[in-house]
Tab-separated table of C-alpha atoms and ligand atoms in Angstrom:
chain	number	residue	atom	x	y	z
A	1	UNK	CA	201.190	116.751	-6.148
A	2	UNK	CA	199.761	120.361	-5.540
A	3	UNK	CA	201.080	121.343	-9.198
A	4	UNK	CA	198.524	118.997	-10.517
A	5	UNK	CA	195.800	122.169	-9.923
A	6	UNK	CA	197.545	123.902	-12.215
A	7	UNK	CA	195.849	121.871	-15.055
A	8	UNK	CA	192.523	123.765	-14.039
A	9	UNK	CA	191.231	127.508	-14.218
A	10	UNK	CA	189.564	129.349	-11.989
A	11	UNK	CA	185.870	127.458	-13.130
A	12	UNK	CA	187.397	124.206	-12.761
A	13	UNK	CA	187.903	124.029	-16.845
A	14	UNK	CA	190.965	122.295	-18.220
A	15	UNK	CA	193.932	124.671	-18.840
A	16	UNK	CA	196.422	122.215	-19.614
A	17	UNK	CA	196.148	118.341	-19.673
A	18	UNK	CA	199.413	117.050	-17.957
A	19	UNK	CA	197.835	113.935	-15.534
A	20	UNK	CA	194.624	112.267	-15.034
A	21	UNK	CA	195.619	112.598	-11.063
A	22	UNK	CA	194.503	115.832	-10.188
A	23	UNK	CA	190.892	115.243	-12.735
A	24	UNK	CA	187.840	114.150	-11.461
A	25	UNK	CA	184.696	112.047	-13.382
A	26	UNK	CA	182.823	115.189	-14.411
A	27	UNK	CA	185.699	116.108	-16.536
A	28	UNK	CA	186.830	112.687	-17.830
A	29	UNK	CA	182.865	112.351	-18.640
A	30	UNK	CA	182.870	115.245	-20.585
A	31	UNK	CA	186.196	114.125	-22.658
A	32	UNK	CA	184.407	110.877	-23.342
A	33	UNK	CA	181.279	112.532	-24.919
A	34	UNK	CA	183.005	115.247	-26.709
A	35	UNK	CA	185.411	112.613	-28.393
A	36	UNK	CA	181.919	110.544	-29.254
A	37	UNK	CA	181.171	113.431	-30.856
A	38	UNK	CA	184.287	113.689	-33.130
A	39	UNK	CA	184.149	110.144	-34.179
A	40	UNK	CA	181.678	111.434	-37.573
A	41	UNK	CA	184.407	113.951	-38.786
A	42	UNK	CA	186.489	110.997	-39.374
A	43	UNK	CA	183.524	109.950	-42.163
A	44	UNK	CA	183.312	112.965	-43.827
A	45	UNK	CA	184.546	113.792	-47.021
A	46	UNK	CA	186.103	117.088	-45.648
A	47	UNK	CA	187.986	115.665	-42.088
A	48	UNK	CA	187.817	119.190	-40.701
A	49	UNK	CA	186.420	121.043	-38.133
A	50	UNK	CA	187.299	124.720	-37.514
A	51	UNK	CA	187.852	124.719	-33.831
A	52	UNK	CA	191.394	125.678	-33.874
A	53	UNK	CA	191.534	127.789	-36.928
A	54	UNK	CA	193.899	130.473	-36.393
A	55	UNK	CA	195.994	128.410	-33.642
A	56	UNK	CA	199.437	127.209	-33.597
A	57	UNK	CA	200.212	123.820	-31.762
A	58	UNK	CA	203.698	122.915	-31.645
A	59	UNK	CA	204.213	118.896	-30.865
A	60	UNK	CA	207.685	118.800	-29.095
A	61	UNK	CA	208.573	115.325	-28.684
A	62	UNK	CA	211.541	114.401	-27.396
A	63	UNK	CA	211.486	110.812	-27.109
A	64	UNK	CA	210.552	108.799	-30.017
A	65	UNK	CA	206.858	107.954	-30.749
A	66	UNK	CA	204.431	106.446	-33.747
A	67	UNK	CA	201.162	106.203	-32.634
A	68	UNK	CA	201.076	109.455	-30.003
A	69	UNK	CA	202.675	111.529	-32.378
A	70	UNK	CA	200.801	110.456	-35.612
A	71	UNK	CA	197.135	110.625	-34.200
A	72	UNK	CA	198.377	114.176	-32.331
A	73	UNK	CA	198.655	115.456	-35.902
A	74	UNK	CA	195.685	114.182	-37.359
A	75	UNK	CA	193.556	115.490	-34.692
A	76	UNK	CA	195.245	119.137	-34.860
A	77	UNK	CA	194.765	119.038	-38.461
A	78	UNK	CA	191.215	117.591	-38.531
A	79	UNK	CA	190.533	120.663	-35.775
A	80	UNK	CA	192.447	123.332	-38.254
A	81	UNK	CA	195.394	124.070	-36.468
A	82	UNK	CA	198.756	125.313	-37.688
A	83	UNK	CA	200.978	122.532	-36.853
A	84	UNK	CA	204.883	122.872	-35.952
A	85	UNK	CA	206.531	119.236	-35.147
A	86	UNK	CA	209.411	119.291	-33.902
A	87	UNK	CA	211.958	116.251	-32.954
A	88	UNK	CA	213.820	117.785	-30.459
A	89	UNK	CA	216.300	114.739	-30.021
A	90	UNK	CA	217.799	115.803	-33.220
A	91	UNK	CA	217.559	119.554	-32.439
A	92	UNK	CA	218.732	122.154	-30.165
A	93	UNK	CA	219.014	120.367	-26.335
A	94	UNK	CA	220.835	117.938	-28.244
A	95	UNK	CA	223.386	120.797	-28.655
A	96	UNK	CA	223.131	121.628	-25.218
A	97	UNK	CA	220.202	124.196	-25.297
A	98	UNK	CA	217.732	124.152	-21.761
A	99	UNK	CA	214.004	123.090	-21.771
A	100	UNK	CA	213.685	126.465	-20.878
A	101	UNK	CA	215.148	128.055	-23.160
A	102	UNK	CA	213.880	125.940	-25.813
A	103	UNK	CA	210.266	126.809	-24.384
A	104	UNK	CA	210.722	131.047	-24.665
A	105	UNK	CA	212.181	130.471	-28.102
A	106	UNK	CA	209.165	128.773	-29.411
A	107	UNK	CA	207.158	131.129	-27.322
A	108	UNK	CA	208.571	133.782	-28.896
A	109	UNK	CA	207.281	131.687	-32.523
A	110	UNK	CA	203.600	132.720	-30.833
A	111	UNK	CA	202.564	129.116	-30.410
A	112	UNK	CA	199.078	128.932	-28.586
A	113	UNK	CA	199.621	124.861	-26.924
A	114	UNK	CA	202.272	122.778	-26.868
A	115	UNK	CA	201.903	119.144	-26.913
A	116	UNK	CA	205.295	117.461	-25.468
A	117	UNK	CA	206.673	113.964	-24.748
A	118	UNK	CA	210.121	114.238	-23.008
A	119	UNK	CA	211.895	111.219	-21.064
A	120	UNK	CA	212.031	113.357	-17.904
A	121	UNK	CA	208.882	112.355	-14.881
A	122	UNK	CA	207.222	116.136	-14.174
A	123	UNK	CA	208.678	117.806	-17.526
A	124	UNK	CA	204.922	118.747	-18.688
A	125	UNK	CA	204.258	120.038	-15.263
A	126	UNK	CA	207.754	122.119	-15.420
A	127	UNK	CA	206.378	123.436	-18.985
A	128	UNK	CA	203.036	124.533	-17.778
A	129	UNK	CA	204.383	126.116	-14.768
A	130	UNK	CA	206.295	128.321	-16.938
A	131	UNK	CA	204.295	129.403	-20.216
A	132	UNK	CA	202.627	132.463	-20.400
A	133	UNK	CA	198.995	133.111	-19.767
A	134	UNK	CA	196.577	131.663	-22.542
A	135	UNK	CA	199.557	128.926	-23.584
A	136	UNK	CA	198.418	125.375	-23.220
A	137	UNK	CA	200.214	122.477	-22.151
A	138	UNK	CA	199.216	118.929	-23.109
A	139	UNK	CA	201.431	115.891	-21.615
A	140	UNK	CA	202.080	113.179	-24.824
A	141	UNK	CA	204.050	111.267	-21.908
A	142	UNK	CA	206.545	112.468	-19.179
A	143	UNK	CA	209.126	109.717	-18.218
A	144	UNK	CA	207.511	107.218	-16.038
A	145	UNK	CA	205.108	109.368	-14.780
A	146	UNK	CA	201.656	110.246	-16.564
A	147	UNK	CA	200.215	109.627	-20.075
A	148	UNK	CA	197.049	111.386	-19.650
A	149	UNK	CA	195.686	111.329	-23.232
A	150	UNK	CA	196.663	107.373	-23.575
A	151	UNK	CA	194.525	106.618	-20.761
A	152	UNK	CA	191.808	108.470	-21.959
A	153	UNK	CA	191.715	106.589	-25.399
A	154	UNK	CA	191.667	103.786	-23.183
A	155	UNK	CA	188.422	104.643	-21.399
A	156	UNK	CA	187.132	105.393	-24.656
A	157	UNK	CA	187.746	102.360	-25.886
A	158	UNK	CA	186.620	100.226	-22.690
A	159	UNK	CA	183.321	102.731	-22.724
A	160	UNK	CA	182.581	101.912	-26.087
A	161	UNK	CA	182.586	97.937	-25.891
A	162	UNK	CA	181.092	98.072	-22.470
A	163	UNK	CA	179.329	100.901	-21.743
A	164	UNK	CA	178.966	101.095	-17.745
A	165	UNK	CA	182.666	100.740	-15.950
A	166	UNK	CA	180.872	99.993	-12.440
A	167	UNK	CA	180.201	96.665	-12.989
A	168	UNK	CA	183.759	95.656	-14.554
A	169	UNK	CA	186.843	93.717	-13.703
A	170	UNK	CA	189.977	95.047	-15.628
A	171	UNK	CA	193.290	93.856	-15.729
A	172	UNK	CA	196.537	94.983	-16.709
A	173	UNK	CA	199.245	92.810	-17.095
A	174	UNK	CA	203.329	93.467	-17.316
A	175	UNK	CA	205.825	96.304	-16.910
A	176	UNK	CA	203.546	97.900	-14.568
A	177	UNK	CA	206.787	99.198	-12.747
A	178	UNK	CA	208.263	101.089	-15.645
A	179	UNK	CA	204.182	102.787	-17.347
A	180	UNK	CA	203.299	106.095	-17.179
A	181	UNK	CA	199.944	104.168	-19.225
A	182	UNK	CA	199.439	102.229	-16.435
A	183	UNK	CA	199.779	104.800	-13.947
A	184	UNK	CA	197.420	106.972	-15.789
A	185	UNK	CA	194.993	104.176	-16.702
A	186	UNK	CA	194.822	103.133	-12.786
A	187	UNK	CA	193.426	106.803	-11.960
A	188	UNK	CA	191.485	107.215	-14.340
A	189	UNK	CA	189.532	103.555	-13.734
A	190	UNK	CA	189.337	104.812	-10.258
A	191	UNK	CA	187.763	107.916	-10.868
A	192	UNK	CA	185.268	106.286	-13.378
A	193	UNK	CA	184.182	103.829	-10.322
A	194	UNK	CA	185.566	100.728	-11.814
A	195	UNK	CA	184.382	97.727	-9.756
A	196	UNK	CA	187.488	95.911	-9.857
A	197	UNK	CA	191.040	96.738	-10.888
A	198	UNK	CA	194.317	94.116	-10.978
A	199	UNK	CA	197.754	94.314	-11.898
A	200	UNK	CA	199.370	91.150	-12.895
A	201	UNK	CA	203.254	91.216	-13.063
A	202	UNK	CA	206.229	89.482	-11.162
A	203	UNK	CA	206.892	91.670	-8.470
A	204	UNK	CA	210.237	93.095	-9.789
A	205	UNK	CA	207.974	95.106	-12.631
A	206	UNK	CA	205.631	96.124	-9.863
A	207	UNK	CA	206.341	99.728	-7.884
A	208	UNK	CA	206.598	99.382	-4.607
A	209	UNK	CA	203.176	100.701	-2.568
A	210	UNK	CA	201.227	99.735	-5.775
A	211	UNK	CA	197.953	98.160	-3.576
A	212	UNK	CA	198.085	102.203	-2.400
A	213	UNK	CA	196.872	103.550	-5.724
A	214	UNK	CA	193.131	101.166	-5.301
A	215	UNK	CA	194.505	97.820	-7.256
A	216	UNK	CA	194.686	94.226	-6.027
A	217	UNK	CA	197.874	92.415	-6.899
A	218	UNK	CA	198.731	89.125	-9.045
A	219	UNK	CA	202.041	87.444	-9.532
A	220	UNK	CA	200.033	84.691	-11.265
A	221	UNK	CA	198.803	85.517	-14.866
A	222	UNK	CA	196.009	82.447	-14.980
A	223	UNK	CA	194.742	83.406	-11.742
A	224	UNK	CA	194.523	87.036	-12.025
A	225	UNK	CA	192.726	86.756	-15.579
A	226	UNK	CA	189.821	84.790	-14.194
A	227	UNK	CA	186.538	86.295	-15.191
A	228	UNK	CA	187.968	89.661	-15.915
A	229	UNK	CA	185.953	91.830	-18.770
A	230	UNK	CA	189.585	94.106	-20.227
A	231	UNK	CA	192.565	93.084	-19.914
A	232	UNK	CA	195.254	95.674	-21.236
A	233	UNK	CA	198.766	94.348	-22.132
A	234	UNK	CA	201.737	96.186	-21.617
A	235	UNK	CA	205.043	96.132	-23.025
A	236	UNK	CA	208.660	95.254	-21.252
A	237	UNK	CA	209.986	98.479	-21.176
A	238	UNK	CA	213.785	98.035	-21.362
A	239	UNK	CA	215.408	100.984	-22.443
A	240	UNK	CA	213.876	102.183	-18.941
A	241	UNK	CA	215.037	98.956	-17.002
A	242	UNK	CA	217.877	99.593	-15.087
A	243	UNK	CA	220.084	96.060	-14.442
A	244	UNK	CA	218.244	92.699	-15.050
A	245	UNK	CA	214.645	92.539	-13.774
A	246	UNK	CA	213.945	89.464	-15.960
A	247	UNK	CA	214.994	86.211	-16.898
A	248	UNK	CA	214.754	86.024	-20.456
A	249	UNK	CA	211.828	87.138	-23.093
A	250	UNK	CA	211.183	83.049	-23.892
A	251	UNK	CA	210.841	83.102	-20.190
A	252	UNK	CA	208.452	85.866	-20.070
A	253	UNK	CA	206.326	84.556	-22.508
A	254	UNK	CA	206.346	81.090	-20.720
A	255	UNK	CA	204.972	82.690	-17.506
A	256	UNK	CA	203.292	86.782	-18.755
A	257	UNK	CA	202.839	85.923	-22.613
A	258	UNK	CA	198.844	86.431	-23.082
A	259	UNK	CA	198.082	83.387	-25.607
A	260	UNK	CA	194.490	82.031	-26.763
A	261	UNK	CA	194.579	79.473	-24.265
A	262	UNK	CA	194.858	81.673	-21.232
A	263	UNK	CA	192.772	84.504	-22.744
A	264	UNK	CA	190.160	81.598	-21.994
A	265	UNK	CA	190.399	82.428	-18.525
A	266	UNK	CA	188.363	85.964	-19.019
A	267	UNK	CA	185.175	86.344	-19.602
A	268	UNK	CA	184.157	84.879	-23.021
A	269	UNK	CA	183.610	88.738	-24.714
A	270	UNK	CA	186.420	90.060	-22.651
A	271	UNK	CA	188.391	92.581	-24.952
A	272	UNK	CA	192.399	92.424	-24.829
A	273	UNK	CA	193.951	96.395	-25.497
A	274	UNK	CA	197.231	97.682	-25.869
A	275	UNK	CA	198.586	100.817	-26.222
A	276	UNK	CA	201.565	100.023	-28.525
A	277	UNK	CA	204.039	99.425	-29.389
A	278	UNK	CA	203.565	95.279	-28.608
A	279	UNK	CA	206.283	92.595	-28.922
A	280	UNK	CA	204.953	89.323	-30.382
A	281	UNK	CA	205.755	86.516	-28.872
A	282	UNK	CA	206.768	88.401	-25.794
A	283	UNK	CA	203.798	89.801	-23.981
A	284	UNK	CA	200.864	88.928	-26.635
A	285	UNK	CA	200.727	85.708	-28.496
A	286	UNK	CA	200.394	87.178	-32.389
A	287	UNK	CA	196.732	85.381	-33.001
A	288	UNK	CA	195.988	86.558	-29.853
A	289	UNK	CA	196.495	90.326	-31.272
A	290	UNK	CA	195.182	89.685	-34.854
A	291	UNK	CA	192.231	87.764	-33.064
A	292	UNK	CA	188.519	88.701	-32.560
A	293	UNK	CA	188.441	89.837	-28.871
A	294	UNK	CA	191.919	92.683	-30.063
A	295	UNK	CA	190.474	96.033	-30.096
A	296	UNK	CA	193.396	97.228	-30.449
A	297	UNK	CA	193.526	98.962	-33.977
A	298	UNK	CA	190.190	100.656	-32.535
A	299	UNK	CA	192.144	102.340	-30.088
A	300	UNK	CA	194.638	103.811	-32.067
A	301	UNK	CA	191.388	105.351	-33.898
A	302	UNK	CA	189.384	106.332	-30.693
A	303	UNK	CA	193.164	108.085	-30.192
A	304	UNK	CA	192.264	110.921	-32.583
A	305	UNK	CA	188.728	111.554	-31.551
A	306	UNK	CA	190.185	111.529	-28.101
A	307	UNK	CA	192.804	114.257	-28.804
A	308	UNK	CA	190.402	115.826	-30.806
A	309	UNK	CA	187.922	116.190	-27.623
A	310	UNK	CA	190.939	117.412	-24.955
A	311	UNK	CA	192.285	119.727	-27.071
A	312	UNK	CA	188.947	121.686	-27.964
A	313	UNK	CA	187.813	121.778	-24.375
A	314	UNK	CA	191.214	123.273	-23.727
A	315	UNK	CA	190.239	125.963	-26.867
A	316	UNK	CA	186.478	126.408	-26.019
A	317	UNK	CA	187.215	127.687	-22.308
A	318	UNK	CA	189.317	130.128	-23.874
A	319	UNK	CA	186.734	131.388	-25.991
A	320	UNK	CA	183.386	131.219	-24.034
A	321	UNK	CA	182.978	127.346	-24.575
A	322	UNK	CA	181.635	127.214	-27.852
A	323	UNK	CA	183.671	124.201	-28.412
B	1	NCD	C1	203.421	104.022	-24.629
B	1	NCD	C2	204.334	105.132	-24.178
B	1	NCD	O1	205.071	105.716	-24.956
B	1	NCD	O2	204.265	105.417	-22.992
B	1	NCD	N1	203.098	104.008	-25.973
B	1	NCD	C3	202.192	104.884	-26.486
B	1	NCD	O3	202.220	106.055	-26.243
B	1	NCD	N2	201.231	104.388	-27.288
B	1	NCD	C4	203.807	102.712	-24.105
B	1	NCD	C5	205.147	102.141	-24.463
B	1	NCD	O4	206.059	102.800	-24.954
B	1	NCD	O5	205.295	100.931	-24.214
């Protein structure tokens, strides 16, 4: 996609952040170390930084969310922002109002970045293409497409359990078909050299030309879990499954459901992640998420730092990099 340029200014600094496709390592390096360098502000007694004193960030999300939305907030406030959250679902394109529209009215509101999560693939893209000079877009999830900042999390999260990502076997199991994580994840473990990357699903919840984006395929969860170092659960995604791509949930589990027993197939310190929300007892055993190889509470954390890092890169081009 040629609009995915638009994420980068004339020194090849990030703009907006609407996909990882479109990035390269040099900047997905440098949101890895500035988010490493966030993770103290969290231990302070005063959580704040002043990098986006004086700014307004308006979080427009218009599809429900816990985790995006919550640790979007924190980091804005933990930067200094003025914050405006808005649930759009219960406000004006529910009556009928454009995205456009909605965008020039909040314009007009002088808001410096939006960060927006809309059911619609491309709808980031569509808002970045059309705010004025020095307005940032930042993509909390666009329909099936692209969840940059997720993915990023993620990499901060495999980075920081084990280190180098050349040497690594990662696999990512489920709705593949219905992600914009997993879409986002599979570039950006491509672009950080990952030795080895497998999606394990039943082929209805796999896209069609998925080997094309640098994977290799399993229908078989036992097999495709052998000696892997991650392995990132996903959830079924119905209210985006349209007519019946699945037997049952029992079913599911019987053949998809990560439990202690097949989690023995990895490599003995292999880490299980998920991005939320997870089903119990339909993609991930529960002792298999309370148990000591989950790290996924950490990456709800590492979410914040994450956001943090993105969104002052964004705000130190701007001003000279002082970020
Ligand atoms: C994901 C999303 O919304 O794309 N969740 C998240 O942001 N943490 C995944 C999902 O909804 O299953």
């Amino acid at each position: 996609m040629s609009t995915n340029n638009i994420q980068l200014d004339e020194n090849g600094k990030l703009r907006h952040f609407l996909s990882i496709e479109g990035l390269d390592q040099t900047i997905l390096t440098e949101i890895l170390d500035t988010a490493e360098s966030f993770t103290s502000v969290a231990d302070r007694t005063i959580k704040k930084v002043p990098i986006l004193r004086g700014k307004t960030v308006a979080n427009l999300f218009f599809e429900a969310s816990t985790r995006t939305r919550s640790t979007f907030e924190l980091a804005e406030q933990r930067l200094s922002a003025d914050i405006l959250s808005l649930n759009v679902d219960t406000s004006a394109t529910s009556k009928g109002e454009s995205l456009l529209d909605t965008l020039q009215n909040l314009e007009a509101m002088q808001i410096d970045m939006f960060v927006i999560r809309h059911q619609d693939s491309g709808s980031a893209h569509f808002f970045a293409q059309h705010v004025r000079p020095g307005v940032s877009v930042l993509n909390a999830g666009d329909g099936q497409h692209e969840h940059p900042t997720q993915a990023m999390l993620d990499m901060y999260t495999i980075r920081h359990y084990k280190k180098d990502f050349t040497g690594l076997r990662v696999a990512i199991v489920g709705d593949i078909m219905h992600s914009r994580v997993a879409r986002s994840q599979i570039h950006a473990l491509n672009l950080m050299n990952t030795a080895e990357i497998r999606v394990i699903a039943p082929r209805t919840l796999l896209p069609v030309g998925v080997e094309s984006l640098g994977v290799s395929v399993y229908d078989d969860l036992e097999q495709g879990l052998t000696d892997v170092d991650v392995v990132i659960m996903l959830r079924l995604q119905k209210e985006r499954m349209r007519g019946a791509l699945l037997p049952s949930e029992k079913e599911y589990f019987r053949q998809y459901g990560l439990s202690q027993e097949r989690l023995q197939r990895a490599k003995p310190d292999a880490i299980v992640m998920h991005p939320g929300p997870a089903n119990r007892g339909v993609e991930i055993e529960s002792s298999v998420m309370d148990g000591k190889q989950s790290v996924i509470l950490q990456q709800v954390s590492f979410g914040i730092s994450v956001r943090m890092a993105v969104m002052s890169m964004i705000v130190g081009r701007q001003s000279g990099g002082e970020a």
